[in-house]
Coordinates of C-alpha atoms and ligand atoms in Angstrom, one line a residue:
X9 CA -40.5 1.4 28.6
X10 CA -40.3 2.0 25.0
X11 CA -37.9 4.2 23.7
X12 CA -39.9 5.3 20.7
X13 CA -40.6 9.1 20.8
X14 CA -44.0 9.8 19.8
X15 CA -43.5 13.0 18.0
X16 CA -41.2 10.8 15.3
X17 CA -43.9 8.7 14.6
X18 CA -46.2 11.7 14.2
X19 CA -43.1 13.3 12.2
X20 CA -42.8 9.8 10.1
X21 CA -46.7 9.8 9.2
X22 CA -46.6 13.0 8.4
X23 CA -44.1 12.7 6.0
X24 CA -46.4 9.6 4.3
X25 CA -44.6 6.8 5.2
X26 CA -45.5 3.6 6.7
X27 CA -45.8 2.9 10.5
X28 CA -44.6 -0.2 12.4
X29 CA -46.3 -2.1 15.3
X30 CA -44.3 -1.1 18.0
X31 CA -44.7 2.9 16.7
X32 CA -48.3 2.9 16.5
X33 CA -48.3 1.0 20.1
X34 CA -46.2 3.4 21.4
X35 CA -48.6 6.5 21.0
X36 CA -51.6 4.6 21.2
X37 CA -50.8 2.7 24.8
X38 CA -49.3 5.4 26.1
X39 CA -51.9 8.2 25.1
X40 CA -54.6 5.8 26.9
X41 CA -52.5 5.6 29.8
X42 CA -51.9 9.2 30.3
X43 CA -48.4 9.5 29.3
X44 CA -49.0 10.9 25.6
X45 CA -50.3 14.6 25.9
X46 CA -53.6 14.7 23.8
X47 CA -51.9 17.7 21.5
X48 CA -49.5 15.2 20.2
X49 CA -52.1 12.0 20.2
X50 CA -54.5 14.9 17.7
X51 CA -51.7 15.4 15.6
X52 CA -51.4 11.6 15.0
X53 CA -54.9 11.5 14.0
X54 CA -54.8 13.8 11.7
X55 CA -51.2 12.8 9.9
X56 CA -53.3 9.1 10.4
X57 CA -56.3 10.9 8.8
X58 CA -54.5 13.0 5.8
X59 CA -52.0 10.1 5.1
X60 CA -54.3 7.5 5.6
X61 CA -53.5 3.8 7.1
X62 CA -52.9 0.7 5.4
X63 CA -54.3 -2.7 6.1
X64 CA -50.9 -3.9 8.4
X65 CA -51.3 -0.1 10.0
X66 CA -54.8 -0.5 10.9
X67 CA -54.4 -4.2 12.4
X68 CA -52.1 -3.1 14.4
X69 CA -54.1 0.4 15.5
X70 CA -57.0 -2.3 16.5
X71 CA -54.8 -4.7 18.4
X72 CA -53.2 -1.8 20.4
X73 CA -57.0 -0.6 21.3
X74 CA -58.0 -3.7 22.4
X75 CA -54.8 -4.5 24.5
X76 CA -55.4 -1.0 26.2
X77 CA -58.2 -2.2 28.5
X78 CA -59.8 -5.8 29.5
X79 CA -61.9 -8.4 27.1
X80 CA -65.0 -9.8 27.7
X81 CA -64.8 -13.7 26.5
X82 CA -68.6 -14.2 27.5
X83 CA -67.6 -17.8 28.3
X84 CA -70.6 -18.7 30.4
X85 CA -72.7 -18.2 27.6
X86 CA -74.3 -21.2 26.2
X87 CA -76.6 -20.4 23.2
X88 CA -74.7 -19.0 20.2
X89 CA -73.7 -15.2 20.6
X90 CA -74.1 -12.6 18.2
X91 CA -73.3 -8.5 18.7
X92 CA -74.5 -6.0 16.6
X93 CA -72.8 -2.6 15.7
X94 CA -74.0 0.3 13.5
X95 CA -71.9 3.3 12.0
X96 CA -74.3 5.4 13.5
X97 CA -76.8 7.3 11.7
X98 CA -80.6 8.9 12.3
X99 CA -83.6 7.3 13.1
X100 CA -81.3 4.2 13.6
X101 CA -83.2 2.1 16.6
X102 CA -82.6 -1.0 14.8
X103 CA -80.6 -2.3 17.9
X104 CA -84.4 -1.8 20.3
X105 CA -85.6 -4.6 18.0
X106 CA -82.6 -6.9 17.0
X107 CA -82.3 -7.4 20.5
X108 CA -85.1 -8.8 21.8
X109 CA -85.5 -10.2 18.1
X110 CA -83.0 -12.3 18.1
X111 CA -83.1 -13.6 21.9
X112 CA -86.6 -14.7 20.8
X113 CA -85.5 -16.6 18.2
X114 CA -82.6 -18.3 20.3
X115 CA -79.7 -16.1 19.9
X116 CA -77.7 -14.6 23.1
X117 CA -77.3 -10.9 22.6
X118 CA -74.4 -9.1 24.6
X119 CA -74.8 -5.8 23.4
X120 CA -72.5 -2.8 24.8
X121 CA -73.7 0.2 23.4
X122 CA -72.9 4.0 23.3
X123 CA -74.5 7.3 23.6
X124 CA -75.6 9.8 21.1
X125 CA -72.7 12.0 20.0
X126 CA -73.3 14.8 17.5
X127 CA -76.0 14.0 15.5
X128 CA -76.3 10.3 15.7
X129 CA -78.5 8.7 18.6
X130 CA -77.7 6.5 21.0
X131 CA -79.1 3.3 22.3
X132 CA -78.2 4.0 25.8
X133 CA -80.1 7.5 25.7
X134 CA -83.2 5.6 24.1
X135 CA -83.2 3.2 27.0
X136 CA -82.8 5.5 29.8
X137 CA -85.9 7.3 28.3
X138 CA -87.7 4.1 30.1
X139 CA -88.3 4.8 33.7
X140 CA -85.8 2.5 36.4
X141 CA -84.1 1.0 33.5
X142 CA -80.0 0.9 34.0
X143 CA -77.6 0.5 31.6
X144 CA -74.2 0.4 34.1
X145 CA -74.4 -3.9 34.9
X146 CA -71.1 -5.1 35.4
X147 CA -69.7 -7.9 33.6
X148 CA -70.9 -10.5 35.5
X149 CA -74.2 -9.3 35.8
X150 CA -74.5 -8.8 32.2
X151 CA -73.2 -11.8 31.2
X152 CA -76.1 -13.5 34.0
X153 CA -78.9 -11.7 32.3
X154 CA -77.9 -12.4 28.9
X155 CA -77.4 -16.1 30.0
X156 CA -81.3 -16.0 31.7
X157 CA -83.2 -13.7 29.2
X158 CA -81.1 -14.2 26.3
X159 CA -80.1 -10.4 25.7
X160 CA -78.8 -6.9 27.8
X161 CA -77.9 -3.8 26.3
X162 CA -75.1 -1.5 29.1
X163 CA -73.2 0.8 28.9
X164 CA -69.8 0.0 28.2
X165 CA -67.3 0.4 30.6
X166 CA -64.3 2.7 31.1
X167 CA -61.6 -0.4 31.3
X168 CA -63.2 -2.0 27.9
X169 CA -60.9 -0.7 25.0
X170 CA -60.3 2.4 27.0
X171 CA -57.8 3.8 24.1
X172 CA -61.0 4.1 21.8
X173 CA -62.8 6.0 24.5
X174 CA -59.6 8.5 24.6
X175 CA -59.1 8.8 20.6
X176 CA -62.9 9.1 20.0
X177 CA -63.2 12.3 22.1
X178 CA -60.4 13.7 20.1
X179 CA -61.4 12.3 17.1
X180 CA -64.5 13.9 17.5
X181 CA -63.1 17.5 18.8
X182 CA -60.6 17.4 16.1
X183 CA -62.8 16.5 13.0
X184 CA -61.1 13.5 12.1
X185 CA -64.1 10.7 12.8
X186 CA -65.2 10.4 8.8
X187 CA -62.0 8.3 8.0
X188 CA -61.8 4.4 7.2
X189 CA -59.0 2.9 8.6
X190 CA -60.1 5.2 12.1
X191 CA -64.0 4.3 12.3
X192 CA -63.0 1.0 11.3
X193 CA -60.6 0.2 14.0
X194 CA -62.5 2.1 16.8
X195 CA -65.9 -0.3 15.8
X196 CA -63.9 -3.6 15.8
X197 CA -62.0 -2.8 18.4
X198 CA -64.9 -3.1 20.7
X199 CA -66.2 -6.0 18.7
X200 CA -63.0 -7.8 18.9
X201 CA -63.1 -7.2 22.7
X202 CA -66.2 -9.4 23.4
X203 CA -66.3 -12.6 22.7
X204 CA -68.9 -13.3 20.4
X205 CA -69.9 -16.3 17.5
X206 CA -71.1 -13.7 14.7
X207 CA -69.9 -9.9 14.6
X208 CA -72.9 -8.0 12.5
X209 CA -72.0 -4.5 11.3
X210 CA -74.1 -2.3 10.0
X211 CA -72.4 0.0 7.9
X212 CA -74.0 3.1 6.9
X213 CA -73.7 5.3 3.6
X214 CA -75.4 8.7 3.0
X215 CA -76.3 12.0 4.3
X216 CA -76.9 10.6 7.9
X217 CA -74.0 8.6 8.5
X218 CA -70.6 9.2 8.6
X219 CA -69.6 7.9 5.1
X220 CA -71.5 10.1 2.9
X221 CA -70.8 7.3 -0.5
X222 CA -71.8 4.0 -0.9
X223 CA -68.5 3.5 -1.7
X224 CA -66.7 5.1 1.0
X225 CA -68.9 3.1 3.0
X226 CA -68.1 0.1 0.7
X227 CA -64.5 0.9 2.1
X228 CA -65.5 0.8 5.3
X229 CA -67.3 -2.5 5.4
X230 CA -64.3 -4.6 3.8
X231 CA -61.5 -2.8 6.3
X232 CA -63.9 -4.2 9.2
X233 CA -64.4 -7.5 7.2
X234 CA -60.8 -8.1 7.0
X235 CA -60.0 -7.0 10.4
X236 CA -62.7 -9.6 11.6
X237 CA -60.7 -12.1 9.5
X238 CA -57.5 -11.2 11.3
X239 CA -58.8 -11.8 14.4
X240 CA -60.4 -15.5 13.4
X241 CA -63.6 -14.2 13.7
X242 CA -67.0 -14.4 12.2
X243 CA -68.6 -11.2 10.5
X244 CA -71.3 -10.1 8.7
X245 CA -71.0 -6.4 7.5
X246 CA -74.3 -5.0 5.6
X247 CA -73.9 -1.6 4.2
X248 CA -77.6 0.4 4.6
X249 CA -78.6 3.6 3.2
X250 CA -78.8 6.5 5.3
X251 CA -79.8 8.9 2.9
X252 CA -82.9 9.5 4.8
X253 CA -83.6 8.9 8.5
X254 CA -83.9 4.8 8.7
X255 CA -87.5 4.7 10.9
X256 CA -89.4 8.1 11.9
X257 CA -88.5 8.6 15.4
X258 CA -85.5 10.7 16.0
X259 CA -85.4 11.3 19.6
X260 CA -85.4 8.6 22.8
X261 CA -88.5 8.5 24.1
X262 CA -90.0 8.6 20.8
X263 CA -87.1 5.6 19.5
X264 CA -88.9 3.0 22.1
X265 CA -92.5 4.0 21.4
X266 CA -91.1 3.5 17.7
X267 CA -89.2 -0.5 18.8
X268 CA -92.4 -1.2 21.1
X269 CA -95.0 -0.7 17.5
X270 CA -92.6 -2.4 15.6
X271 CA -92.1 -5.4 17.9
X272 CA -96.0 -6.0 18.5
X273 CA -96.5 -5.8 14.7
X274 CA -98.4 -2.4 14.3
X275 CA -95.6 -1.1 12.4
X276 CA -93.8 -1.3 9.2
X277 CA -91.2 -0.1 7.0
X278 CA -87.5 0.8 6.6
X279 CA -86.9 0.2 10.5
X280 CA -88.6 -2.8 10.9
X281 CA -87.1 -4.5 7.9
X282 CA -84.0 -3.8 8.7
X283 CA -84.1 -5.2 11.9
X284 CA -86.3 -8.6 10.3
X285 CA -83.3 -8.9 8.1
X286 CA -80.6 -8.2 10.4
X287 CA -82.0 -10.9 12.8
X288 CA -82.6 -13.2 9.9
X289 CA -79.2 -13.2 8.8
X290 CA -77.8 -13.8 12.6
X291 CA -80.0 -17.0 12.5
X292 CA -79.1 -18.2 8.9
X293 CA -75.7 -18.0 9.8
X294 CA -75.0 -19.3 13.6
X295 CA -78.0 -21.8 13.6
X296 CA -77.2 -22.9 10.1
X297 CA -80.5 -22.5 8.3
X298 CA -82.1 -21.2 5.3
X299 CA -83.0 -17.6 5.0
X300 CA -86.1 -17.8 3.5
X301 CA -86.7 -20.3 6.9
X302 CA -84.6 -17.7 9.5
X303 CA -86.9 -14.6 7.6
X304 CA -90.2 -16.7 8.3
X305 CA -89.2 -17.2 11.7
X306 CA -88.1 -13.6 12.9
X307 CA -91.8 -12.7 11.5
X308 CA -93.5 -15.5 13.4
X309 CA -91.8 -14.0 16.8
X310 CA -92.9 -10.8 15.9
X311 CA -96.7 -11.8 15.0
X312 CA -96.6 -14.6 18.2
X313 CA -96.0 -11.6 20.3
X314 CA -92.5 -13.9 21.7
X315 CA -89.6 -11.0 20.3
X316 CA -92.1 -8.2 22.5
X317 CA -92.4 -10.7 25.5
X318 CA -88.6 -10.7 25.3
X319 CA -88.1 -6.6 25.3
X320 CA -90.4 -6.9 28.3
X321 CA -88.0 -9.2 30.0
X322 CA -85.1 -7.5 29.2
X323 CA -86.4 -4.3 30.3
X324 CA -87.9 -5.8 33.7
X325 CA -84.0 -7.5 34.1
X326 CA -82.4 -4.3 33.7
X327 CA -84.9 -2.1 36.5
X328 CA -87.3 -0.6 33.7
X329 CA -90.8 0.2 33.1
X330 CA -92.0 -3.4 31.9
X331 CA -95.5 -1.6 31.5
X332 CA -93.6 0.2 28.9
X333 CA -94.6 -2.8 26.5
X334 CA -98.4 -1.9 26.8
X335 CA -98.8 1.5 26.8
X336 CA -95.3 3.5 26.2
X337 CA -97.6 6.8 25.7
X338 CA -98.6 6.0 29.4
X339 CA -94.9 5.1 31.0
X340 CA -92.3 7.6 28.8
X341 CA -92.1 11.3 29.3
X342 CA -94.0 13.6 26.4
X343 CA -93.5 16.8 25.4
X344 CA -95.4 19.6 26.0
X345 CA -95.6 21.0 22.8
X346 CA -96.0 18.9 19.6
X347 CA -96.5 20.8 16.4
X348 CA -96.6 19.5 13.0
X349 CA -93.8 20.3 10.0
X350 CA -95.8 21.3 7.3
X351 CA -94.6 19.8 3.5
X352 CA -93.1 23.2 1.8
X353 CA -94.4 22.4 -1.4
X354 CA -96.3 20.1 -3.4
X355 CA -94.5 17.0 -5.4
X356 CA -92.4 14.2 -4.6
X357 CA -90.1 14.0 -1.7
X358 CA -86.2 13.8 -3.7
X359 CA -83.5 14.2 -1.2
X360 CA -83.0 14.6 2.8
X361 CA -80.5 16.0 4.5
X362 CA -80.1 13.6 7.9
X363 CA -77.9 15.1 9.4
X364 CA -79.9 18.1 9.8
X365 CA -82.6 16.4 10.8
X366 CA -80.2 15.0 13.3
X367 CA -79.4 18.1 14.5
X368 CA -82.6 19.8 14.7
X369 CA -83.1 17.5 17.3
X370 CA -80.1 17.8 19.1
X371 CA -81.4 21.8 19.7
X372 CA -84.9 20.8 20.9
X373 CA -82.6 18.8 23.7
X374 CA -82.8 14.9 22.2
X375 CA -78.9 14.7 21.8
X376 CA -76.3 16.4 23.2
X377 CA -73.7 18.7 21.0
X378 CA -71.1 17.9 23.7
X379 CA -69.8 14.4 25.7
X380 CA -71.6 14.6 29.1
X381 CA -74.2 17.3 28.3
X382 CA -77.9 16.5 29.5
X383 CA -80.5 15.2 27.6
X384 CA -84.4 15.2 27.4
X385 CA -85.8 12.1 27.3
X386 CA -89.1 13.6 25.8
X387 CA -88.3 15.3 22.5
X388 CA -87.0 14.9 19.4
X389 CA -88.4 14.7 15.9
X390 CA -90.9 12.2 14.2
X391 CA -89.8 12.7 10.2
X392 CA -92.6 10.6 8.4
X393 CA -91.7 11.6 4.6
X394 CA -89.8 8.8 3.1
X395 CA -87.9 9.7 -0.3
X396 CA -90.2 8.6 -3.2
X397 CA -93.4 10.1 -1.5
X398 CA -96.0 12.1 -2.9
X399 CA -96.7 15.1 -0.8
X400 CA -99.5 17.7 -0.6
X401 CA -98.4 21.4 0.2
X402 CA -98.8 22.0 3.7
X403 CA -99.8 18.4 4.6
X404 CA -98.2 17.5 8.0
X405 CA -94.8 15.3 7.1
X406 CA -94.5 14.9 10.8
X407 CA -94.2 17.0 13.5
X408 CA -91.8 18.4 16.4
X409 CA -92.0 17.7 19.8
X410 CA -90.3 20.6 22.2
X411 CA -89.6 21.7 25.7
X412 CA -91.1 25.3 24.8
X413 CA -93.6 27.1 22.4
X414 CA -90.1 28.8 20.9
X415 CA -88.0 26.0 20.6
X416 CA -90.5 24.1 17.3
X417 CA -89.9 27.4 15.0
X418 CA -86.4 26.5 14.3
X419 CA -86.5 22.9 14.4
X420 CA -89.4 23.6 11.8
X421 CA -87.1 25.6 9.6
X422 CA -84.1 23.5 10.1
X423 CA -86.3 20.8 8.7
X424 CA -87.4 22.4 6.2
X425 CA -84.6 23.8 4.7
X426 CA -83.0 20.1 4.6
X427 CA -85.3 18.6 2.2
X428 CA -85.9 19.0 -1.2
X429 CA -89.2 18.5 -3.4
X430 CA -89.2 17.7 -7.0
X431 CA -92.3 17.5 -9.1
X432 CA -91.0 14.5 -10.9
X433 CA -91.2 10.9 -9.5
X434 CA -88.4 9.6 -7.3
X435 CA -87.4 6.3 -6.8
X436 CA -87.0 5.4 -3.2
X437 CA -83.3 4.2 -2.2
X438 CA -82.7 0.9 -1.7
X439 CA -82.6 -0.3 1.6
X440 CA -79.6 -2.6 2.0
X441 CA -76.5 -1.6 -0.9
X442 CA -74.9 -5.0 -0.2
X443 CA -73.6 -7.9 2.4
X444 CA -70.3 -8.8 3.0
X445 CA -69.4 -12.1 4.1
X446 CA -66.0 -12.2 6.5
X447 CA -65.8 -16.5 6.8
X448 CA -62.9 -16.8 9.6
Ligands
URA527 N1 -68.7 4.6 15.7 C1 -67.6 4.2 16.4 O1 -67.7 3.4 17.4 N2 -66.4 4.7 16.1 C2 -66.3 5.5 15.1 O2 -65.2 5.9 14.8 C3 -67.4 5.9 14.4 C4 -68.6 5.4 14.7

């Protein structure tokens, strides 16, 4: 029992001064165990938040988090193993495609994944929009699958780093989420708890992600590289931009009709490139080859039609739709009502607001504003406009897909109001900011 009182260690952070193992085990443990009241865990946060962590501080946040609940060593593997995380941000089904991507090519993808919270979606919710398909396998059953097919996406489980599962929810009620040493040790904690060859993060920077900078998110990137390193493990941390929604599909059942064009080829783009290099640098990296030759092959399994046989598997493995594959319009709920967002003005698409965009589809239904709220599968918001466009007045920039004839008015304004016009040319973002290369 330790004899460290939690309300000196808020007390000590508070006051800006360093933290210890044992102190930052001592509220962390015991708040995931029940015997730190969530008042007092909140107010570590946010002395944690204000005061910041340092690189000793945040090691030994992430090792507490992970000692909270089991690991998952994925021993009975045999092909190379590689997890992929992102911050979180709009439009982001990059994970749909890596998955099935990168099994194609070889690769064994564990993948736990999470729901949609706030305005960021969630791979889980996209999958569920597929009729049958489960995302609660056990351990052993995921490990099977990803052993047979070569990938599974679930849900992770309660006992797996169950102190990040109690933090996040007050993290996320208490508006501390946007801080690095916090994000960065909730993400690896649950990276660090599977045991995988290559750890790929996905770091996003701009108005959709949590780190609004490329340098905040720059931050972010090297506290998970060198927490990979502490751990004598592989990563590969990419920061992205999220200054605009990553593909056009911003809802669930929209996000697979979305993955299922980009995996048989119809579709290219931010999305799609993304996920090409994402899988090319997984390949480059655990089966040791060039890029140029890893990029060439992650095409060829798109264009051969193998990374879309793959989904297909995945999808039959885990109780879904497999027709999904061939006609998604024909398996996934619709909305009734699909109107289009007219461009406000003429010019060149300058700036986007994600998170709005974000969260005019959390109020047509697509997300939920609060953990354990229902979702519909079938709406959401298709956001064509890429910055650096050239728009016509009025010209349809995508459209809004709703429950109700009242609920596309405000999605329509909300969308709107979140972009802005200029009548000068803009030059689109660039994709990826940078790479980071953790070498255990
Ligand atoms: N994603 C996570 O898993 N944790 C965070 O803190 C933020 C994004």
């Amino acid at each position: 029992v330790s004899r460290i009182d939690p309300r000196d260690v808020v007390a000590k952070k508070r006051d800006g001064r360093r933290l210890d193992e044992d102190e930052i085990r001592s509220v962390v443990l015991a708040h995931a165990r029940g015997d730190v009241p969530d008042h007092l865990a909140s107010a570590f946060l946010m002395a944690a938040f204000i005061r910041g962590l340092d690189s000793p501080e945040t090691v030994a946040l992430t090792r507490a988090m992970v000692e909270s609940g089991i690991t998952l060593p994925l021993e009975g593997i045999s092909r190379p193993k590689v997890d992929k995380h992102s911050t979180g941000g709009v439009a982001d089904g990059v994970t749909l495609v890596f998955a099935p991507l990168a099994a194609s090519l070889g690769l064994a993808v564990a993948k736990l994944s999470g729901r949609g919270l706030g305005h960021t979606g969630g791979t889980l919710d996209k999958l569920e929009s597929i009729p049958g398909f489960r995302t609660d396998l056990t351990a052993e059953r995921m490990e099977r699958q990803v052993e047979e097919v070569g990938c599974a996406v679930a849900a992770q489980t309660d006992d797996l780093v169950p102190a990040d599962g109690a933090l996040y929810a007050l993290r996320d009620a208490t508006a501390t989420v946007p801080s690095v040493p916090l994000i960065a040790a909730s993400v690896m904690s649950k990276k660090l708890a599977v045991g995988t060859d290559l750890i790929l993060l996905d770091v996003k920077a701009g108005s959709g992600a949590f780190m609004k900078t490329v340098e905040d998110a720059s931050d972010l990137a090297g506290a998970c590289a060198e927490l990979a390193l502490g751990w004598g493990r592989r990563a590969l941390v990419a920061v992205t931009d999220m200054s605009q929604p990553l593909g056009e599909a911003v809802g669930n059942a929209l996000d697979v009709t979305e993955a299922v064009e980009v995996l048989r080829g119809e579709r290219q783009g931010r999305m799609a490139e993304l996920a090409l290099e994402f899988a090319a640098a997984a390949l480059r990296d655990l089966l040791d080859v060039s890029h140029g030759e890893a990029r060439a092959r992650a095409e060829r399994a798109i264009s051969s039609g193998d990374a879309l046989d793959l989904f297909r598997r995945m999808i039959e493995a885990q109780g879904g739709d497999p027709a999904v594959v061939e006609a998604p319009e024909k398996v996934l709920p619709s909305a009734p009502v699909v109107v289009p967002i007219p461009a406000p003005e003429a010019g060149y698409l300058a700036a986007v607001e994600a998170e709005e965009i974000g969260q005019a589809a959390v109020g047509l239904g697509a997300g939920r504003a609060r953990k354990g709220d229902h979702i519909d599968p079938a709406t959401g918001i298709v956001f064509r406009a890429k910055i650096g466009d050239r728009l016509d007045r009025g010209e349809a920039i995508g459209e809004v897909h709703a429950r109700s004839e009242d609920d596309p008015r405000v999605a329509i304004d909300r969308v709107l109001a979140a972009v802005r016009v200029s009548d000068r040319e803009v030059d689109p973002p660039p994709l990826v900011y940078g790479w980071r290369d953790a070498q255990a």
